[in-house]
JSON list of C-alpha atoms in Angstrom, two decimals:
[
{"chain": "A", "resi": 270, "resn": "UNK", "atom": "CA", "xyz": [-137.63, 139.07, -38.22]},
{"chain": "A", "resi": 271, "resn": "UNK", "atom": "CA", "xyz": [-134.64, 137.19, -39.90]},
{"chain": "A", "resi": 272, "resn": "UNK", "atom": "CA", "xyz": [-135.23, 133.54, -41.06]},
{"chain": "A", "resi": 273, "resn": "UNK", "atom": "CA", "xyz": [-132.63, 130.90, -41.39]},
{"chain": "A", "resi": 274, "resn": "UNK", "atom": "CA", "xyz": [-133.43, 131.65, -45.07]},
{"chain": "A", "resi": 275, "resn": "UNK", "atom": "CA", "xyz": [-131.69, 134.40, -45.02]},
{"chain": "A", "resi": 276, "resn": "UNK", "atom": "CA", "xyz": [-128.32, 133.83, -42.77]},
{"chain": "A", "resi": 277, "resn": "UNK", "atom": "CA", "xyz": [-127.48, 130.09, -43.70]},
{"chain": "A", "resi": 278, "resn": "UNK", "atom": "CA", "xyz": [-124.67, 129.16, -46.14]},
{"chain": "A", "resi": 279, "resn": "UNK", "atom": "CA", "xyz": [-125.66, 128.37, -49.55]},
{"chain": "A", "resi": 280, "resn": "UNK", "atom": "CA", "xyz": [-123.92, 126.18, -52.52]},
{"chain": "A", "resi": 281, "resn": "UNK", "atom": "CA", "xyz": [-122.82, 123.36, -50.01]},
{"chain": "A", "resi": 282, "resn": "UNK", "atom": "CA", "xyz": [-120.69, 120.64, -51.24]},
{"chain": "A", "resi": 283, "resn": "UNK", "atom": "CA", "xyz": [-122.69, 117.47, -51.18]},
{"chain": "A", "resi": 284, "resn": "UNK", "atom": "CA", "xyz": [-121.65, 114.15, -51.92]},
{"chain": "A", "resi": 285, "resn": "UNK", "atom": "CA", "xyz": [-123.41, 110.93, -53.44]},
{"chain": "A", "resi": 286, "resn": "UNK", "atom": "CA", "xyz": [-124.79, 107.93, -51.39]},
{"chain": "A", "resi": 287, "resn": "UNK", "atom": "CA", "xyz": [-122.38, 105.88, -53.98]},
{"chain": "A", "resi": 288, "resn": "UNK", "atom": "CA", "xyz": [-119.48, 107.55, -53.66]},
{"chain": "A", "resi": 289, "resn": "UNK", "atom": "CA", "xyz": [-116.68, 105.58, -51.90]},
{"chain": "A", "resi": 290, "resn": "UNK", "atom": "CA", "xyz": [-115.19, 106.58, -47.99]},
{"chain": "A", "resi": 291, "resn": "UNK", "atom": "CA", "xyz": [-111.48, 107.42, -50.17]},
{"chain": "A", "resi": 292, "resn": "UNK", "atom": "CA", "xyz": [-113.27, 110.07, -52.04]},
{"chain": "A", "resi": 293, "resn": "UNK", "atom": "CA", "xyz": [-115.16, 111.34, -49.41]},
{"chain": "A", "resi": 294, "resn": "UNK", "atom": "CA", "xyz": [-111.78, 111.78, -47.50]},
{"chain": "A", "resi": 295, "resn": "UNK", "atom": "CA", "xyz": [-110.98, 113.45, -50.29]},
{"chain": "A", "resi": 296, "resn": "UNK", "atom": "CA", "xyz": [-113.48, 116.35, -50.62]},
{"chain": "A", "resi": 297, "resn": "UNK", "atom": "CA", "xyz": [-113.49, 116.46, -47.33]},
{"chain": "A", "resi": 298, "resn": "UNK", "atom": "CA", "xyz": [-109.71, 117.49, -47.18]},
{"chain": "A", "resi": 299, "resn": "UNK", "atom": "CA", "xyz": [-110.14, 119.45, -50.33]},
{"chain": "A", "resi": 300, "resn": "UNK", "atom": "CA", "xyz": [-112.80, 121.64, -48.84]},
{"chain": "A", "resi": 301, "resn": "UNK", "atom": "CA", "xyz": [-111.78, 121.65, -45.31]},
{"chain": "A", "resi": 302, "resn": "UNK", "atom": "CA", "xyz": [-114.82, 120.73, -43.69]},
{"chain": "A", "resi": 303, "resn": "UNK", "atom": "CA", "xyz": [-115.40, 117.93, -41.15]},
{"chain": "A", "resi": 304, "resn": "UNK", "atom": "CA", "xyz": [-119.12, 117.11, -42.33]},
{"chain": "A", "resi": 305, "resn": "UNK", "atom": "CA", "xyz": [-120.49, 116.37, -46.20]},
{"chain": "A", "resi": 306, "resn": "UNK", "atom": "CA", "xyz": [-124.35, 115.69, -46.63]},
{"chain": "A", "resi": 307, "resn": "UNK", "atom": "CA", "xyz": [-125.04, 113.00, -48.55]},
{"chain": "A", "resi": 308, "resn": "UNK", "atom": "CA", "xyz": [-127.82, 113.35, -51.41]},
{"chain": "A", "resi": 309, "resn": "UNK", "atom": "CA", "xyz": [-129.05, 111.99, -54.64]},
{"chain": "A", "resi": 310, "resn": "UNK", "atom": "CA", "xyz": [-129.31, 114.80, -56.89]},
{"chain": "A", "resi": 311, "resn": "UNK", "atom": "CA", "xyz": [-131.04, 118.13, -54.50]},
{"chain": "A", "resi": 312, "resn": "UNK", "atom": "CA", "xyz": [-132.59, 115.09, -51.78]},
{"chain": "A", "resi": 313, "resn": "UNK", "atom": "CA", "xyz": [-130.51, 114.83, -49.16]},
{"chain": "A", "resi": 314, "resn": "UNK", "atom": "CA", "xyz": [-130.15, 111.25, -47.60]},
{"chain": "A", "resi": 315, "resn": "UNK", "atom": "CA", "xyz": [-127.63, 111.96, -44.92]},
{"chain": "A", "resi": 316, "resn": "UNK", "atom": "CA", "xyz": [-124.56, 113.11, -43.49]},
{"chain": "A", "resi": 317, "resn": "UNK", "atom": "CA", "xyz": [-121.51, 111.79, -43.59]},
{"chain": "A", "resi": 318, "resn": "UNK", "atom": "CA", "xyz": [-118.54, 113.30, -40.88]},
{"chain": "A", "resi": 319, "resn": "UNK", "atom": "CA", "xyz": [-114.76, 112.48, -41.18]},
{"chain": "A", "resi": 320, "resn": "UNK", "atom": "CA", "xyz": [-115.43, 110.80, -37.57]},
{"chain": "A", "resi": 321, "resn": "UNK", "atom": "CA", "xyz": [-118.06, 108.43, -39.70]},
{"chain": "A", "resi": 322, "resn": "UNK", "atom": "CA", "xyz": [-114.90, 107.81, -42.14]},
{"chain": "A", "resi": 323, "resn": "UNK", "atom": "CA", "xyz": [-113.06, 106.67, -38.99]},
{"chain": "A", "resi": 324, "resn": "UNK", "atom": "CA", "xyz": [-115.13, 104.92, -36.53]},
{"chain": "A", "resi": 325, "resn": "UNK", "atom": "CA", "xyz": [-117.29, 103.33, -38.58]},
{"chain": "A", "resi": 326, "resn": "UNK", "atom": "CA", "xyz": [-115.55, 102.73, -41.69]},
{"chain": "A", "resi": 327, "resn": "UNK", "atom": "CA", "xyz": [-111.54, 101.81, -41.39]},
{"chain": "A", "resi": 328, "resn": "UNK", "atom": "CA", "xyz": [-112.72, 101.15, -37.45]},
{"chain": "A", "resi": 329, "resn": "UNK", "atom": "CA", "xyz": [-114.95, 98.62, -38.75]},
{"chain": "A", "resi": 330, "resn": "UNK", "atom": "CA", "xyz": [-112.87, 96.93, -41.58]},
{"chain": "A", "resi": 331, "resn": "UNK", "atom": "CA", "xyz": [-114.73, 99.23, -44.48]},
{"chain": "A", "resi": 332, "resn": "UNK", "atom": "CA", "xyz": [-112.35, 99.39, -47.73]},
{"chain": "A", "resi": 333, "resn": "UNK", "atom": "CA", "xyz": [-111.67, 103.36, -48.14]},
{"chain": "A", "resi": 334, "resn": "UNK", "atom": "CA", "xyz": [-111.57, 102.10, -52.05]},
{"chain": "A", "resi": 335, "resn": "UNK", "atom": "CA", "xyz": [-114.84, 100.64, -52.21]},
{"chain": "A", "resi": 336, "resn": "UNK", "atom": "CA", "xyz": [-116.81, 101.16, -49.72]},
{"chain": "A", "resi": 337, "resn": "UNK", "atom": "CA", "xyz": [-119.76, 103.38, -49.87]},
{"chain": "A", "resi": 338, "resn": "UNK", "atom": "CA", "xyz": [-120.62, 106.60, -48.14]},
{"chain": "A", "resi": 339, "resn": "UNK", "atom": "CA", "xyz": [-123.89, 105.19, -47.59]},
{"chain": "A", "resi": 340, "resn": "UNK", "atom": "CA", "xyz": [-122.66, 102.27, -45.66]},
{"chain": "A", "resi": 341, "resn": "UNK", "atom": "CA", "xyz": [-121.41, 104.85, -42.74]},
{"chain": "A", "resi": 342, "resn": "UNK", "atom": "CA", "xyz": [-123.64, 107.94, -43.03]},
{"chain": "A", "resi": 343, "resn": "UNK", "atom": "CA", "xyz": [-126.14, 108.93, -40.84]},
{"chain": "A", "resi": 344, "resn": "UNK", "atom": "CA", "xyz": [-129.26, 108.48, -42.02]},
{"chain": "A", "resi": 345, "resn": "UNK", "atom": "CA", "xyz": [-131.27, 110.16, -39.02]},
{"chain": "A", "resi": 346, "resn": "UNK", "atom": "CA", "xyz": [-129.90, 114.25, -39.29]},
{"chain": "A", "resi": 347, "resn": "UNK", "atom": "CA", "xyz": [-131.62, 117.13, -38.00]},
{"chain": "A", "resi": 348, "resn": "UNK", "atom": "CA", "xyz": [-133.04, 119.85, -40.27]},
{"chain": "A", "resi": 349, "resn": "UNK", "atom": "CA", "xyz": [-134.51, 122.87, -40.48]},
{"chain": "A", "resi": 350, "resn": "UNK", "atom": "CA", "xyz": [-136.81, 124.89, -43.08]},
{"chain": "A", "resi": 351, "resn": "UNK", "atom": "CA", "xyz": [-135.73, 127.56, -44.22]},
{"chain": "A", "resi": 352, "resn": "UNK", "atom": "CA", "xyz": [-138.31, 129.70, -43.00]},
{"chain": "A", "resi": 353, "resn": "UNK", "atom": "CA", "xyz": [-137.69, 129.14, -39.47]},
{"chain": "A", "resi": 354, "resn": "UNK", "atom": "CA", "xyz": [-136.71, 131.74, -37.19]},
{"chain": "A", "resi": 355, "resn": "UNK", "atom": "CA", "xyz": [-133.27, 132.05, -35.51]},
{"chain": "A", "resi": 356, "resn": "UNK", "atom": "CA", "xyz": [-134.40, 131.36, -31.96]},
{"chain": "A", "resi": 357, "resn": "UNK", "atom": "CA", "xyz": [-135.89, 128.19, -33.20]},
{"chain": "A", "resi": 358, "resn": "UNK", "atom": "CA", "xyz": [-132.57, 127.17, -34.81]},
{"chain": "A", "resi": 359, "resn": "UNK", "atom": "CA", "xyz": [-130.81, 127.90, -31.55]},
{"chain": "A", "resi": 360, "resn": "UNK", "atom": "CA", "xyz": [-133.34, 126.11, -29.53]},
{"chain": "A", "resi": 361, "resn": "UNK", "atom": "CA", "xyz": [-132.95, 123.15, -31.76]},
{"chain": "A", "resi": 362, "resn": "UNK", "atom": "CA", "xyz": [-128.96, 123.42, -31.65]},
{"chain": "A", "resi": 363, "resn": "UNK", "atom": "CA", "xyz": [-129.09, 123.68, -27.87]},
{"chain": "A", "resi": 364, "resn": "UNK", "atom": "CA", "xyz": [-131.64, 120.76, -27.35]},
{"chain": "A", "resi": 365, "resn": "UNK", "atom": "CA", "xyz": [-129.50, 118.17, -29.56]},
{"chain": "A", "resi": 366, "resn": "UNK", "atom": "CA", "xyz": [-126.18, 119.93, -28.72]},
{"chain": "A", "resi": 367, "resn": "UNK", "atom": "CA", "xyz": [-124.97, 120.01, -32.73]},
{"chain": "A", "resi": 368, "resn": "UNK", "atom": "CA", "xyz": [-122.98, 123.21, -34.21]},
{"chain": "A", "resi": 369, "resn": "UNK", "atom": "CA", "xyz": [-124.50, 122.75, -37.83]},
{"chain": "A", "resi": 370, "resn": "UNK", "atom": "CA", "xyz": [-128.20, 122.42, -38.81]},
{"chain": "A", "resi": 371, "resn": "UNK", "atom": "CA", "xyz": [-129.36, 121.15, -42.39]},
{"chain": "A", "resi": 372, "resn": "UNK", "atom": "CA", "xyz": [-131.63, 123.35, -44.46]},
{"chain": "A", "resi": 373, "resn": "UNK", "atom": "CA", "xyz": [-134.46, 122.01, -46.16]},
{"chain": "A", "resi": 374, "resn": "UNK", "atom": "CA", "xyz": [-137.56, 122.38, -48.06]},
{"chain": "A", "resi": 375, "resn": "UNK", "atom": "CA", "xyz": [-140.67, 120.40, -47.71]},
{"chain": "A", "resi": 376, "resn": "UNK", "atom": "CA", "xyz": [-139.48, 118.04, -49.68]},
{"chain": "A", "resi": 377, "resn": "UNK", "atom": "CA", "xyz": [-135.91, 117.25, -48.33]},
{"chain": "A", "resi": 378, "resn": "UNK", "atom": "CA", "xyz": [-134.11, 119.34, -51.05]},
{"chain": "A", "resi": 379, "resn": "UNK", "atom": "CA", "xyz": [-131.15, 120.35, -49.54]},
{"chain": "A", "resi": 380, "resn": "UNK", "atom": "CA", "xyz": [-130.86, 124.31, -49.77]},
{"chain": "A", "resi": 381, "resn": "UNK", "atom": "CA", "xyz": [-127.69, 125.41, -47.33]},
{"chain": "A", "resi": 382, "resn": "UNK", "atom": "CA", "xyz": [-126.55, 124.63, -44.22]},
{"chain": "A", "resi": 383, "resn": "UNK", "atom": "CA", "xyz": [-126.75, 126.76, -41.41]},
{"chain": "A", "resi": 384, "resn": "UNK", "atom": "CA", "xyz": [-123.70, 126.45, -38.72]},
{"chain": "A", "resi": 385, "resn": "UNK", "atom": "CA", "xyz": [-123.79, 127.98, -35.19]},
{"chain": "A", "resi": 386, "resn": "UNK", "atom": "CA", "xyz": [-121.07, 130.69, -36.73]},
{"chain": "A", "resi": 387, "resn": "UNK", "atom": "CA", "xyz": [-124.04, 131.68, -39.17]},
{"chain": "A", "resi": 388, "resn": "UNK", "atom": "CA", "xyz": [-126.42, 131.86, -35.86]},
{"chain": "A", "resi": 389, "resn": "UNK", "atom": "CA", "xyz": [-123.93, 133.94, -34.00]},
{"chain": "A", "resi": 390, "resn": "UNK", "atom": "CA", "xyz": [-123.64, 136.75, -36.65]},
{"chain": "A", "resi": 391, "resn": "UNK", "atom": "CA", "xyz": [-127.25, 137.15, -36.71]},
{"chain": "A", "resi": 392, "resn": "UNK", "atom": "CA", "xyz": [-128.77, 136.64, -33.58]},
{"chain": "A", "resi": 393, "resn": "UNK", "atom": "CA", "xyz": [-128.42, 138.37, -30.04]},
{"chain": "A", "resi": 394, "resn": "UNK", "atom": "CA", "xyz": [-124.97, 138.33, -28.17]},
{"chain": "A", "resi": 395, "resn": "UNK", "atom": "CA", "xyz": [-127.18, 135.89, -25.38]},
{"chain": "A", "resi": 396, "resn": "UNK", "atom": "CA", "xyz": [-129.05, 133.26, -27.59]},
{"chain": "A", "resi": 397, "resn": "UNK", "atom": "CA", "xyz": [-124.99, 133.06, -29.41]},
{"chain": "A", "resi": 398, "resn": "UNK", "atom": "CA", "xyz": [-123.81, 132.56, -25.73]},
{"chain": "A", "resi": 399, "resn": "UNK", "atom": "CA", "xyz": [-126.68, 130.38, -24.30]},
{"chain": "A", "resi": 400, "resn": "UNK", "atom": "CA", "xyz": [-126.68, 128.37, -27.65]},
{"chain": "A", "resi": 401, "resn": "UNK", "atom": "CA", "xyz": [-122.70, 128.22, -27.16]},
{"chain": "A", "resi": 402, "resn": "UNK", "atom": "CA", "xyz": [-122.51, 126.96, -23.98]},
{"chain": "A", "resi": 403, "resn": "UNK", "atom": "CA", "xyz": [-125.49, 124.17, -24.02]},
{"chain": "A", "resi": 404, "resn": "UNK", "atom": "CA", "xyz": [-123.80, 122.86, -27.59]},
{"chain": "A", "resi": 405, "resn": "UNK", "atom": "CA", "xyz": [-120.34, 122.89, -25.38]},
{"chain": "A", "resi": 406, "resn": "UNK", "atom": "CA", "xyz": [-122.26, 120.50, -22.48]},
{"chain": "A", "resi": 407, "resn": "UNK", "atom": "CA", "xyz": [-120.87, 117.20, -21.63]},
{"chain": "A", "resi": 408, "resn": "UNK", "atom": "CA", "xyz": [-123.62, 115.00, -23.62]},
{"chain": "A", "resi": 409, "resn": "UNK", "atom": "CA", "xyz": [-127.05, 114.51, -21.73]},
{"chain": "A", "resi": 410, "resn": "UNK", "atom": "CA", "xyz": [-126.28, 110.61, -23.02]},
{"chain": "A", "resi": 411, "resn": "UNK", "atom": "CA", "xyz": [-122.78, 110.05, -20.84]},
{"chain": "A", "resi": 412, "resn": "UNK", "atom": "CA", "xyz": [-125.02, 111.10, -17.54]}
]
């Protein structure tokens, strides 16, 4: 049986708690991605999302120049260990309706990120589709 271990994307760009929203941005654009956890050398601390940047940075009055990441980020992210199986990962995806999990190790070292492209590769054409169409669910919160 396949573990997250083995299908999530490793060598993710992190960025530092101190780093400032402008840089953010930056890597963010530079890499293309919409999400950045946040650690302090392999611990990961959070994750920051170019919707953070926006709603509760320049939304809020936050100076892109020196404000920090860690003033926006979410502190409170799910994660997964790397030894978990796929149908967990799915279950968990579905349950909080989010396209990317965080991989960790016991002690909060980041070690990849697994996205639900990674999950739909790997696992069956129905957990891909059920996990799919839960994540796509108007949020449970807005009922």
């Amino acid at each position: 049986m396949k573990t997250i271990r083995d299908v999530m994307t490793r060598g993710v760009e992190v960025i530092d708690p101190n780093a400032t929203l402008k840089q953010a941005a930056e890597m963010m654009q530079r890499f293309n991605v919409g999400p950045l956890p946040v650690c302090a050398g392999d611990k990961l601390m959070g994750l920051v999302t170019d919707r953070d940047l926006v709603v509760r940075g320049i939304a809020m009055g936050h100076d892109p120049d020196t404000s920090k990441v860690s003033s926006v980020m979410s502190e409170d992210v799910e994660c997964i260990h790397p030894d978990a199986s796929l149908e967990e990962a799915a279950e968990l995806m579905k349950d909080r309706q989010i396209r990317r999990l965080l991989v960790v190790d016991d002690d909060k070292n980041l070690m990849g990120i697994l996205s639900l492209g990674d999950l739909s590769h790997e696992a069956s054409d129905t957990t891909a589709a059920q996990t799919l169409e839960q994540i796509s669910e108007p949020s449970r919160s807005l009922h």
